[in-house]
Amino acid sequence: MRIREHGAVSEDDAWSTVAAEWAATWGAAAAPAHAALLDATVVGAGARLLDVGCGSGELLRIAADRGALVAGCDPAPGMLALARRAAPEAALREAGVEDLPWPDGSFDVVTAVNALHLADDEEGALAELRRVLVPGGRIAVASWAEHAANDLDAIEAAVAEADGDDPSPDLPERLPGGLEALLAANGLAVEASGIVEAPWAAADDAALVSAVLLGEDAATLEELGPVVVAAAAPFRFPNGEYRLLNRFRWAVARA
Ligand SMILES: C[S@@+](CC[C@H](N)C(=O)[O-])C[C@H]1O[C@@H](n2cnc3c(N)ncnc32)[C@H](O)[C@@H]1O
């Protein structure tokens, strides 16, 4: 899943290219983080919620089921098409966090899961999230936890090494206290934060390799597939299934 470390969505719209496969393999991976954010922001009937970088719409589905009035945006049309299917009641727009197509003060809660780091300018992105919130509204963010907290990252480190890449350092917001510091530095009052476990499974070698190397070409799959399988050996069960334990950090702040 090396696409998650790539910067903002590229001109050739990398996220749309992998949308269906991403949704099938990783779309539910952040579900425990989604639930933590919606619990902490007390999202319920009538709350106006915007999910930025909504991907294939999993958070929107849960929020709508809790009675929220949901809106979402994502710059990748392929992701938005899936979100439209997952949450037909959502007001969806093709947009990145840099320029949200809603007026000031439109929402009670704005969420961004594994999306803020894809903005060119995270501080500008936070200011934009704040702009569309009502005074006293809540910003709720989550990201993968630090490498050491995720089985997946051990596999990705092995892939990077085999590919001749240096291990990527943890983004600051992945580290303990990182999301809280980012929010506080931007004038937001942190109310709650935490870390949640996010189990993930692949049925067999093929499913594991295509999920970890999502978006890579056939030659790369052939070259690095065996690296993925070898690195994942500690997480393999006798029936051939792989079960990984990953974690997400989350934080909620008031505007
Ligand atoms: C890892 S997925 C996360 C999807 C979803 N938020 C979740 O909870 O799983 C990242 C999403 O961010 C979107 N994205 C990429 N660049 C973005 C930007 N500048 N602003 C907002 N979203 C962006 C991608 O198109 C993709 O759908």
PDB file of C-alpha atoms and ligand atoms in Angstrom:
ATOM      1  CA  MET A   1       0.000   0.000   0.000  1.00  0.00           C
ATOM      2  CA  ARG A   2       2.838   2.276  -0.856  1.00  0.00           C
ATOM      3  CA  ILE A   3       0.460   4.796  -2.376  1.00  0.00           C
ATOM      4  CA  ARG A   4      -0.329   6.016   1.133  1.00  0.00           C
ATOM      5  CA  GLU A   5       3.133   7.514   1.441  1.00  0.00           C
ATOM      6  CA  HIS A   6       3.028   9.263  -1.948  1.00  0.00           C
ATOM      7  CA  GLY A   7       2.387  13.021  -1.810  1.00  0.00           C
ATOM      8  CA  ALA A   8      -0.680  14.824  -3.067  1.00  0.00           C
ATOM      9  CA  VAL A   9      -2.667  13.008  -5.705  1.00  0.00           C
ATOM     10  CA  SER A  10      -0.638  13.210  -8.905  1.00  0.00           C
ATOM     11  CA  GLU A  11      -1.700  14.779 -12.187  1.00  0.00           C
ATOM     12  CA  ASP A  12      -2.503  11.367 -13.580  1.00  0.00           C
ATOM     13  CA  ASP A  13      -4.964  10.892 -10.710  1.00  0.00           C
ATOM     14  CA  ALA A  14      -3.298   7.936  -9.023  1.00  0.00           C
ATOM     15  CA  TRP A  15      -6.056   7.543  -6.438  1.00  0.00           C
ATOM     16  CA  SER A  16      -8.761   7.131  -9.103  1.00  0.00           C
ATOM     17  CA  THR A  17      -6.634   4.534 -10.879  1.00  0.00           C
ATOM     18  CA  VAL A  18      -6.559   2.339  -7.793  1.00  0.00           C
ATOM     19  CA  ALA A  19      -9.953   3.327  -6.341  1.00  0.00           C
ATOM     20  CA  ALA A  20     -11.839   0.024  -6.696  1.00  0.00           C
ATOM     21  CA  GLU A  21      -8.922  -2.091  -5.520  1.00  0.00           C
ATOM     22  CA  TRP A  22      -8.130   0.326  -2.686  1.00  0.00           C
ATOM     23  CA  ALA A  23     -11.735   0.250  -1.499  1.00  0.00           C
ATOM     24  CA  ALA A  24     -11.840  -3.556  -1.588  1.00  0.00           C
ATOM     25  CA  THR A  25      -8.577  -4.025   0.313  1.00  0.00           C
ATOM     26  CA  TRP A  26      -8.106  -0.928   2.481  1.00  0.00           C
ATOM     27  CA  GLY A  27     -11.482   0.825   2.507  1.00  0.00           C
ATOM     28  CA  ALA A  28     -12.510  -0.711   5.836  1.00  0.00           C
ATOM     29  CA  ALA A  29      -9.042  -0.561   7.416  1.00  0.00           C
ATOM     30  CA  ALA A  30      -9.710   2.707   9.208  1.00  0.00           C
ATOM     31  CA  ALA A  31     -13.161   1.701  10.536  1.00  0.00           C
ATOM     32  CA  PRO A  32     -12.013   1.724  14.205  1.00  0.00           C
ATOM     33  CA  ALA A  33     -10.662   5.264  13.695  1.00  0.00           C
ATOM     34  CA  HIS A  34     -13.920   6.345  12.048  1.00  0.00           C
ATOM     35  CA  ALA A  35     -15.888   5.047  15.033  1.00  0.00           C
ATOM     36  CA  ALA A  36     -13.527   6.739  17.525  1.00  0.00           C
ATOM     37  CA  LEU A  37     -13.910  10.110  15.781  1.00  0.00           C
ATOM     38  CA  LEU A  38     -17.692   9.895  15.513  1.00  0.00           C
ATOM     39  CA  ASP A  39     -17.990   8.856  19.171  1.00  0.00           C
ATOM     40  CA  ALA A  40     -15.692  11.657  20.342  1.00  0.00           C
ATOM     41  CA  THR A  41     -17.493  14.303  18.307  1.00  0.00           C
ATOM     42  CA  VAL A  42     -20.875  12.995  19.478  1.00  0.00           C
ATOM     43  CA  VAL A  43     -22.111  12.787  15.910  1.00  0.00           C
ATOM     44  CA  GLY A  44     -25.796  12.011  15.977  1.00  0.00           C
ATOM     45  CA  ALA A  45     -29.105  13.021  14.446  1.00  0.00           C
ATOM     46  CA  GLY A  46     -28.986  16.332  12.617  1.00  0.00           C
ATOM     47  CA  ALA A  47     -25.236  16.989  12.998  1.00  0.00           C
ATOM     48  CA  ARG A  48     -23.825  18.552   9.821  1.00  0.00           C
ATOM     49  CA  LEU A  49     -20.641  16.640   9.017  1.00  0.00           C
ATOM     50  CA  LEU A  50     -18.068  17.085   6.252  1.00  0.00           C
ATOM     51  CA  ASP A  51     -15.522  14.316   5.565  1.00  0.00           C
ATOM     52  CA  VAL A  52     -12.519  15.675   3.683  1.00  0.00           C
ATOM     53  CA  GLY A  53     -10.586  13.177   1.548  1.00  0.00           C
ATOM     54  CA  CYS A  54     -13.618  10.917   1.930  1.00  0.00           C
ATOM     55  CA  GLY A  55     -12.185   8.208  -0.323  1.00  0.00           C
ATOM     56  CA  SER A  56     -14.734   5.484  -0.965  1.00  0.00           C
ATOM     57  CA  GLY A  57     -17.145   6.853   1.626  1.00  0.00           C
ATOM     58  CA  GLU A  58     -16.896   4.473   4.592  1.00  0.00           C
ATOM     59  CA  LEU A  59     -16.952   7.206   7.258  1.00  0.00           C
ATOM     60  CA  LEU A  60     -19.826   8.958   5.485  1.00  0.00           C
ATOM     61  CA  ARG A  61     -21.852   5.725   5.574  1.00  0.00           C
ATOM     62  CA  ILE A  62     -21.396   5.311   9.345  1.00  0.00           C
ATOM     63  CA  ALA A  63     -22.108   8.981  10.054  1.00  0.00           C
ATOM     64  CA  ALA A  64     -25.265   8.915   7.921  1.00  0.00           C
ATOM     65  CA  ASP A  65     -26.399   5.776   9.746  1.00  0.00           C
ATOM     66  CA  ARG A  66     -26.021   7.737  12.999  1.00  0.00           C
ATOM     67  CA  GLY A  67     -28.391  10.365  11.610  1.00  0.00           C
ATOM     68  CA  ALA A  68     -25.863  12.996  10.549  1.00  0.00           C
ATOM     69  CA  LEU A  69     -26.411  15.193   7.497  1.00  0.00           C
ATOM     70  CA  VAL A  70     -23.321  14.248   5.544  1.00  0.00           C
ATOM     71  CA  ALA A  71     -21.142  15.913   2.937  1.00  0.00           C
ATOM     72  CA  GLY A  72     -17.815  14.764   1.533  1.00  0.00           C
ATOM     73  CA  CYS A  73     -15.112  15.779  -0.860  1.00  0.00           C
ATOM     74  CA  ASP A  74     -12.168  14.149  -2.553  1.00  0.00           C
ATOM     75  CA  PRO A  75     -10.029  15.280  -5.489  1.00  0.00           C
ATOM     76  CA  ALA A  76     -10.111  11.817  -7.097  1.00  0.00           C
ATOM     77  CA  PRO A  77     -13.241  11.271  -9.247  1.00  0.00           C
ATOM     78  CA  GLY A  78     -12.798   7.492  -9.036  1.00  0.00           C
ATOM     79  CA  MET A  79     -12.956   7.607  -5.243  1.00  0.00           C
ATOM     80  CA  LEU A  80     -15.947   9.935  -5.307  1.00  0.00           C
ATOM     81  CA  ALA A  81     -17.843   7.551  -7.579  1.00  0.00           C
ATOM     82  CA  LEU A  82     -17.460   4.842  -4.923  1.00  0.00           C
ATOM     83  CA  ALA A  83     -18.425   7.249  -2.134  1.00  0.00           C
ATOM     84  CA  ARG A  84     -21.564   8.125  -4.086  1.00  0.00           C
ATOM     85  CA  ARG A  85     -22.536   4.450  -4.059  1.00  0.00           C
ATOM     86  CA  ALA A  86     -21.665   3.980  -0.372  1.00  0.00           C
ATOM     87  CA  ALA A  87     -23.509   7.084   0.806  1.00  0.00           C
ATOM     88  CA  PRO A  88     -26.040   8.230  -1.828  1.00  0.00           C
ATOM     89  CA  GLU A  89     -27.496  10.758   0.588  1.00  0.00           C
ATOM     90  CA  ALA A  90     -24.170  12.636   0.901  1.00  0.00           C
ATOM     91  CA  ALA A  91     -23.526  15.980  -0.769  1.00  0.00           C
ATOM     92  CA  LEU A  92     -20.294  15.135  -2.601  1.00  0.00           C
ATOM     93  CA  ARG A  93     -17.870  17.484  -4.346  1.00  0.00           C
ATOM     94  CA  GLU A  94     -14.680  16.894  -6.302  1.00  0.00           C
ATOM     95  CA  ALA A  95     -12.228  18.979  -4.274  1.00  0.00           C
ATOM     96  CA  GLY A  96      -9.104  18.800  -2.160  1.00  0.00           C
ATOM     97  CA  VAL A  97      -8.706  20.129   1.348  1.00  0.00           C
ATOM     98  CA  GLU A  98      -6.881  23.194   0.008  1.00  0.00           C
ATOM     99  CA  ASP A  99     -10.052  24.799  -1.341  1.00  0.00           C
ATOM    100  CA  LEU A 100     -13.314  23.479   0.073  1.00  0.00           C
ATOM    101  CA  PRO A 101     -16.347  24.395  -2.044  1.00  0.00           C
ATOM    102  CA  TRP A 102     -18.602  25.294   0.894  1.00  0.00           C
ATOM    103  CA  PRO A 103     -19.304  28.657   2.532  1.00  0.00           C
ATOM    104  CA  ASP A 104     -17.887  29.643   5.922  1.00  0.00           C
ATOM    105  CA  GLY A 105     -19.595  28.064   8.922  1.00  0.00           C
ATOM    106  CA  SER A 106     -21.351  25.247   7.032  1.00  0.00           C
ATOM    107  CA  PHE A 107     -20.608  22.311   9.364  1.00  0.00           C
ATOM    108  CA  ASP A 108     -20.695  21.227  13.011  1.00  0.00           C
ATOM    109  CA  VAL A 109     -17.968  18.606  12.499  1.00  0.00           C
ATOM    110  CA  VAL A 110     -15.219  18.242   9.904  1.00  0.00           C
ATOM    111  CA  THR A 111     -13.316  14.942   9.696  1.00  0.00           C
ATOM    112  CA  ALA A 112     -10.126  14.054   7.823  1.00  0.00           C
ATOM    113  CA  VAL A 113      -8.773  10.518   8.032  1.00  0.00           C
ATOM    114  CA  ASN A 114      -5.419   9.760   6.412  1.00  0.00           C
ATOM    115  CA  ALA A 115      -5.929  12.799   4.227  1.00  0.00           C
ATOM    116  CA  LEU A 116      -4.376  15.887   5.831  1.00  0.00           C
ATOM    117  CA  HIS A 117      -0.824  14.760   5.079  1.00  0.00           C
ATOM    118  CA  LEU A 118      -1.697  14.675   1.380  1.00  0.00           C
ATOM    119  CA  ALA A 119      -2.217  18.449   1.333  1.00  0.00           C
ATOM    120  CA  ASP A 120       0.650  20.543  -0.020  1.00  0.00           C
ATOM    121  CA  ASP A 121       0.329  22.800   3.015  1.00  0.00           C
ATOM    122  CA  GLU A 122      -1.035  21.187   6.179  1.00  0.00           C
ATOM    123  CA  GLU A 123      -1.417  24.464   8.056  1.00  0.00           C
ATOM    124  CA  GLY A 124      -3.366  26.005   5.182  1.00  0.00           C
ATOM    125  CA  ALA A 125      -5.482  22.845   5.089  1.00  0.00           C
ATOM    126  CA  LEU A 126      -6.313  23.152   8.778  1.00  0.00           C
ATOM    127  CA  ALA A 127      -7.267  26.801   8.304  1.00  0.00           C
ATOM    128  CA  GLU A 128      -9.604  25.718   5.501  1.00  0.00           C
ATOM    129  CA  LEU A 129     -11.194  23.013   7.697  1.00  0.00           C
ATOM    130  CA  ARG A 130     -11.713  25.635  10.363  1.00  0.00           C
ATOM    131  CA  ARG A 131     -13.252  28.110   7.910  1.00  0.00           C
ATOM    132  CA  VAL A 132     -16.126  25.770   7.038  1.00  0.00           C
ATOM    133  CA  LEU A 133     -16.888  25.003  10.712  1.00  0.00           C
ATOM    134  CA  VAL A 134     -19.399  26.879  12.838  1.00  0.00           C
ATOM    135  CA  PRO A 135     -17.778  28.692  15.808  1.00  0.00           C
ATOM    136  CA  GLY A 136     -17.141  26.027  18.438  1.00  0.00           C
ATOM    137  CA  GLY A 137     -17.432  23.242  15.858  1.00  0.00           C
ATOM    138  CA  ARG A 138     -15.126  20.237  15.970  1.00  0.00           C
ATOM    139  CA  ILE A 139     -12.230  19.124  13.788  1.00  0.00           C
ATOM    140  CA  ALA A 140     -11.596  15.394  14.026  1.00  0.00           C
ATOM    141  CA  VAL A 141      -8.491  13.891  12.438  1.00  0.00           C
ATOM    142  CA  ALA A 142      -6.865  10.475  12.348  1.00  0.00           C
ATOM    143  CA  SER A 143      -3.828   8.914  10.759  1.00  0.00           C
ATOM    144  CA  TRP A 144      -1.918   5.667  10.772  1.00  0.00           C
ATOM    145  CA  ALA A 145       0.127   5.400  13.965  1.00  0.00           C
ATOM    146  CA  GLU A 146       3.923   5.329  13.927  1.00  0.00           C
ATOM    147  CA  HIS A 147       5.669   2.570  11.964  1.00  0.00           C
ATOM    148  CA  ALA A 148       6.527   0.592  15.110  1.00  0.00           C
ATOM    149  CA  ALA A 149       2.819   0.264  15.970  1.00  0.00           C
ATOM    150  CA  ASN A 150       1.836  -1.395  12.675  1.00  0.00           C
ATOM    151  CA  ASP A 151       2.567  -4.898  11.395  1.00  0.00           C
ATOM    152  CA  LEU A 152       1.976  -3.491   7.899  1.00  0.00           C
ATOM    153  CA  ASP A 153       4.893  -1.101   8.252  1.00  0.00           C
ATOM    154  CA  ALA A 154       7.331  -3.937   8.964  1.00  0.00           C
ATOM    155  CA  ILE A 155       6.359  -5.395   5.594  1.00  0.00           C
ATOM    156  CA  GLU A 156       6.630  -2.031   3.870  1.00  0.00           C
ATOM    157  CA  ALA A 157      10.077  -1.471   5.391  1.00  0.00           C
ATOM    158  CA  ALA A 158      11.270  -4.770   3.914  1.00  0.00           C
ATOM    159  CA  VAL A 159       9.877  -3.752   0.522  1.00  0.00           C
ATOM    160  CA  ALA A 160      11.597  -0.361   0.707  1.00  0.00           C
ATOM    161  CA  GLU A 161      14.897  -1.992   1.591  1.00  0.00           C
ATOM    162  CA  ALA A 162      14.640  -4.505  -1.271  1.00  0.00           C
ATOM    163  CA  ASP A 163      13.796  -1.628  -3.596  1.00  0.00           C
ATOM    164  CA  GLY A 164      16.900   0.289  -2.515  1.00  0.00           C
ATOM    165  CA  ASP A 165      14.910   2.993  -0.709  1.00  0.00           C
ATOM    166  CA  ASP A 166      15.832   4.413   2.677  1.00  0.00           C
ATOM    167  CA  PRO A 167      13.241   3.638   5.338  1.00  0.00           C
ATOM    168  CA  SER A 168      10.748   6.515   5.353  1.00  0.00           C
ATOM    169  CA  PRO A 169      10.745   8.431   8.640  1.00  0.00           C
ATOM    170  CA  ASP A 170       7.489   8.667  10.580  1.00  0.00           C
ATOM    171  CA  LEU A 171       5.466  11.732   9.650  1.00  0.00           C
ATOM    172  CA  PRO A 172       5.200  13.926  12.794  1.00  0.00           C
ATOM    173  CA  GLU A 173       1.446  13.355  13.128  1.00  0.00           C
ATOM    174  CA  ARG A 174       1.938   9.601  13.284  1.00  0.00           C
ATOM    175  CA  LEU A 175       3.970   9.890  16.492  1.00  0.00           C
ATOM    176  CA  PRO A 176       2.471   9.991  20.017  1.00  0.00           C
ATOM    177  CA  GLY A 177       1.196  13.537  20.609  1.00  0.00           C
ATOM    178  CA  GLY A 178       1.795  14.525  16.972  1.00  0.00           C
ATOM    179  CA  LEU A 179      -1.810  15.137  15.929  1.00  0.00           C
ATOM    180  CA  GLU A 180      -2.497  17.021  19.153  1.00  0.00           C
ATOM    181  CA  ALA A 181       0.562  19.235  18.564  1.00  0.00           C
ATOM    182  CA  LEU A 182      -0.499  19.938  14.972  1.00  0.00           C
ATOM    183  CA  LEU A 183      -3.993  20.986  16.068  1.00  0.00           C
ATOM    184  CA  ALA A 184      -2.792  23.072  19.020  1.00  0.00           C
ATOM    185  CA  ALA A 185      -0.165  24.828  16.885  1.00  0.00           C
ATOM    186  CA  ASN A 186      -2.991  25.956  14.649  1.00  0.00           C
ATOM    187  CA  GLY A 187      -4.989  27.521  17.459  1.00  0.00           C
ATOM    188  CA  LEU A 188      -7.376  24.629  18.065  1.00  0.00           C
ATOM    189  CA  ALA A 189      -8.301  23.433  21.555  1.00  0.00           C
ATOM    190  CA  VAL A 190      -7.682  19.682  21.743  1.00  0.00           C
ATOM    191  CA  GLU A 191     -10.552  17.939  23.555  1.00  0.00           C
ATOM    192  CA  ALA A 192      -9.750  14.265  23.194  1.00  0.00           C
ATOM    193  CA  SER A 193      -7.293  11.928  21.531  1.00  0.00           C
ATOM    194  CA  GLY A 194      -6.324   8.294  21.481  1.00  0.00           C
ATOM    195  CA  ILE A 195      -4.996   5.295  19.635  1.00  0.00           C
ATOM    196  CA  VAL A 196      -7.120   2.428  18.294  1.00  0.00           C
ATOM    197  CA  GLU A 197      -6.266  -1.037  17.080  1.00  0.00           C
ATOM    198  CA  ALA A 198      -7.167  -1.795  13.473  1.00  0.00           C
ATOM    199  CA  PRO A 199      -6.894  -5.490  12.598  1.00  0.00           C
ATOM    200  CA  TRP A 200      -6.529  -6.239   8.882  1.00  0.00           C
ATOM    201  CA  ALA A 201      -6.495  -9.563   7.026  1.00  0.00           C
ATOM    202  CA  ALA A 202      -5.618 -10.966   3.600  1.00  0.00           C
ATOM    203  CA  ALA A 203      -6.954 -14.352   2.513  1.00  0.00           C
ATOM    204  CA  ASP A 204      -3.730 -15.627   0.903  1.00  0.00           C
ATOM    205  CA  ASP A 205      -0.377 -14.662  -0.635  1.00  0.00           C
ATOM    206  CA  ALA A 206      -1.943 -13.156  -3.762  1.00  0.00           C
ATOM    207  CA  ALA A 207      -4.350 -10.966  -1.805  1.00  0.00           C
ATOM    208  CA  LEU A 208      -1.560  -9.827   0.506  1.00  0.00           C
ATOM    209  CA  VAL A 209       0.824  -8.938  -2.324  1.00  0.00           C
ATOM    210  CA  SER A 210      -1.733  -7.045  -4.398  1.00  0.00           C
ATOM    211  CA  ALA A 211      -2.866  -5.087  -1.322  1.00  0.00           C
ATOM    212  CA  VAL A 212       0.626  -4.147  -0.118  1.00  0.00           C
ATOM    213  CA  LEU A 213       1.858  -3.334  -3.623  1.00  0.00           C
ATOM    214  CA  LEU A 214      -1.350  -1.619  -4.684  1.00  0.00           C
ATOM    215  CA  GLY A 215      -0.914   0.383  -7.886  1.00  0.00           C
ATOM    216  CA  GLU A 216       2.445  -1.139  -8.833  1.00  0.00           C
ATOM    217  CA  ASP A 217       3.062  -2.572 -12.309  1.00  0.00           C
ATOM    218  CA  ALA A 218       3.386  -6.292 -13.132  1.00  0.00           C
ATOM    219  CA  ALA A 219       7.200  -6.252 -13.138  1.00  0.00           C
ATOM    220  CA  THR A 220       7.283  -4.705  -9.659  1.00  0.00           C
ATOM    221  CA  LEU A 221       4.749  -7.213  -8.373  1.00  0.00           C
ATOM    222  CA  GLU A 222       6.914 -10.044  -9.674  1.00  0.00           C
ATOM    223  CA  GLU A 223      10.083  -8.593  -8.195  1.00  0.00           C
ATOM    224  CA  LEU A 224       8.763  -7.482  -4.819  1.00  0.00           C
ATOM    225  CA  GLY A 225       5.933  -9.970  -4.262  1.00  0.00           C
ATOM    226  CA  PRO A 226       8.277 -12.569  -2.720  1.00  0.00           C
ATOM    227  CA  VAL A 227       9.707  -9.863  -0.436  1.00  0.00           C
ATOM    228  CA  VAL A 228       6.215  -9.083   0.812  1.00  0.00           C
ATOM    229  CA  VAL A 229       5.451 -12.757   1.442  1.00  0.00           C
ATOM    230  CA  ALA A 230       8.738 -13.335   3.284  1.00  0.00           C
ATOM    231  CA  ALA A 231       8.336 -10.245   5.469  1.00  0.00           C
ATOM    232  CA  ALA A 232       4.761 -11.208   6.308  1.00  0.00           C
ATOM    233  CA  ALA A 233       5.715 -14.708   7.521  1.00  0.00           C
ATOM    234  CA  PRO A 234       5.226 -13.794  11.219  1.00  0.00           C
ATOM    235  CA  PHE A 235       1.615 -12.868  10.463  1.00  0.00           C
ATOM    236  CA  ARG A 236       0.738 -15.996   8.439  1.00  0.00           C
ATOM    237  CA  PHE A 237      -1.740 -18.534   9.848  1.00  0.00           C
ATOM    238  CA  PRO A 238      -1.755 -22.274   9.020  1.00  0.00           C
ATOM    239  CA  ASN A 239      -4.679 -21.829   6.604  1.00  0.00           C
ATOM    240  CA  GLY A 240      -2.571 -19.384   4.556  1.00  0.00           C
ATOM    241  CA  GLU A 241      -4.394 -16.303   5.797  1.00  0.00           C
ATOM    242  CA  TYR A 242      -2.479 -13.246   7.007  1.00  0.00           C
ATOM    243  CA  ARG A 243      -3.670 -11.257  10.006  1.00  0.00           C
ATOM    244  CA  LEU A 244      -2.019  -7.941  10.734  1.00  0.00           C
ATOM    245  CA  LEU A 245      -2.557  -5.646  13.687  1.00  0.00           C
ATOM    246  CA  ASN A 246      -2.186  -1.975  12.810  1.00  0.00           C
ATOM    247  CA  ARG A 247      -3.104   1.139  14.755  1.00  0.00           C
ATOM    248  CA  PHE A 248      -4.501   4.603  14.144  1.00  0.00           C
ATOM    249  CA  ARG A 249      -3.970   7.749  16.194  1.00  0.00           C
ATOM    250  CA  TRP A 250      -6.848  10.220  16.388  1.00  0.00           C
ATOM    251  CA  ALA A 251      -7.575  13.604  17.926  1.00  0.00           C
ATOM    252  CA  VAL A 252     -10.540  15.977  18.207  1.00  0.00           C
ATOM    253  CA  ALA A 253     -10.318  19.727  18.743  1.00  0.00           C
ATOM    254  CA  ARG A 254     -12.719  22.649  18.968  1.00  0.00           C
ATOM    255  CA  ALA A 255     -12.464  25.588  16.605  1.00  0.00           C
TER     256      ALA A 255
HETATM  257  C1  LIG B   1      -5.836   6.840   2.228  1.00  0.00           C
HETATM  258  S1  LIG B   1      -7.237   7.490   1.439  1.00  0.00           S
HETATM  259  C2  LIG B   1      -8.230   7.808   2.871  1.00  0.00           C
HETATM  260  C3  LIG B   1      -9.693   7.674   2.608  1.00  0.00           C
HETATM  261  C4  LIG B   1     -10.597   7.831   3.798  1.00  0.00           C
HETATM  262  N1  LIG B   1     -10.511   9.161   4.385  1.00  0.00           N
HETATM  263  C5  LIG B   1     -10.440   6.802   4.895  1.00  0.00           C
HETATM  264  O1  LIG B   1     -10.852   7.080   6.017  1.00  0.00           O
HETATM  265  O2  LIG B   1      -9.968   5.697   4.657  1.00  0.00           O
HETATM  266  C6  LIG B   1      -6.702   9.115   1.013  1.00  0.00           C
HETATM  267  C7  LIG B   1      -7.747   9.904   0.240  1.00  0.00           C
HETATM  268  O3  LIG B   1      -7.321  11.270   0.233  1.00  0.00           O
HETATM  269  C8  LIG B   1      -7.583  11.799  -1.052  1.00  0.00           C
HETATM  270  N2  LIG B   1      -6.703  12.959  -1.278  1.00  0.00           N
HETATM  271  C9  LIG B   1      -5.549  13.041  -1.988  1.00  0.00           C
HETATM  272  N3  LIG B   1      -5.083  14.304  -1.985  1.00  0.00           N
HETATM  273  C10 LIG B   1      -5.957  15.028  -1.241  1.00  0.00           C
HETATM  274  C11 LIG B   1      -6.053  16.414  -0.904  1.00  0.00           C
HETATM  275  N4  LIG B   1      -5.139  17.283  -1.294  1.00  0.00           N
HETATM  276  N5  LIG B   1      -7.129  16.815  -0.167  1.00  0.00           N
HETATM  277  C12 LIG B   1      -8.066  15.923   0.233  1.00  0.00           C
HETATM  278  N6  LIG B   1      -8.026  14.616  -0.060  1.00  0.00           N
HETATM  279  C13 LIG B   1      -6.990  14.174  -0.791  1.00  0.00           C
HETATM  280  C14 LIG B   1      -7.317  10.632  -2.002  1.00  0.00           C
HETATM  281  O4  LIG B   1      -7.933  10.843  -3.258  1.00  0.00           O
HETATM  282  C15 LIG B   1      -7.884   9.466  -1.211  1.00  0.00           C
HETATM  283  O5  LIG B   1      -9.245   9.253  -1.511  1.00  0.00           O
END
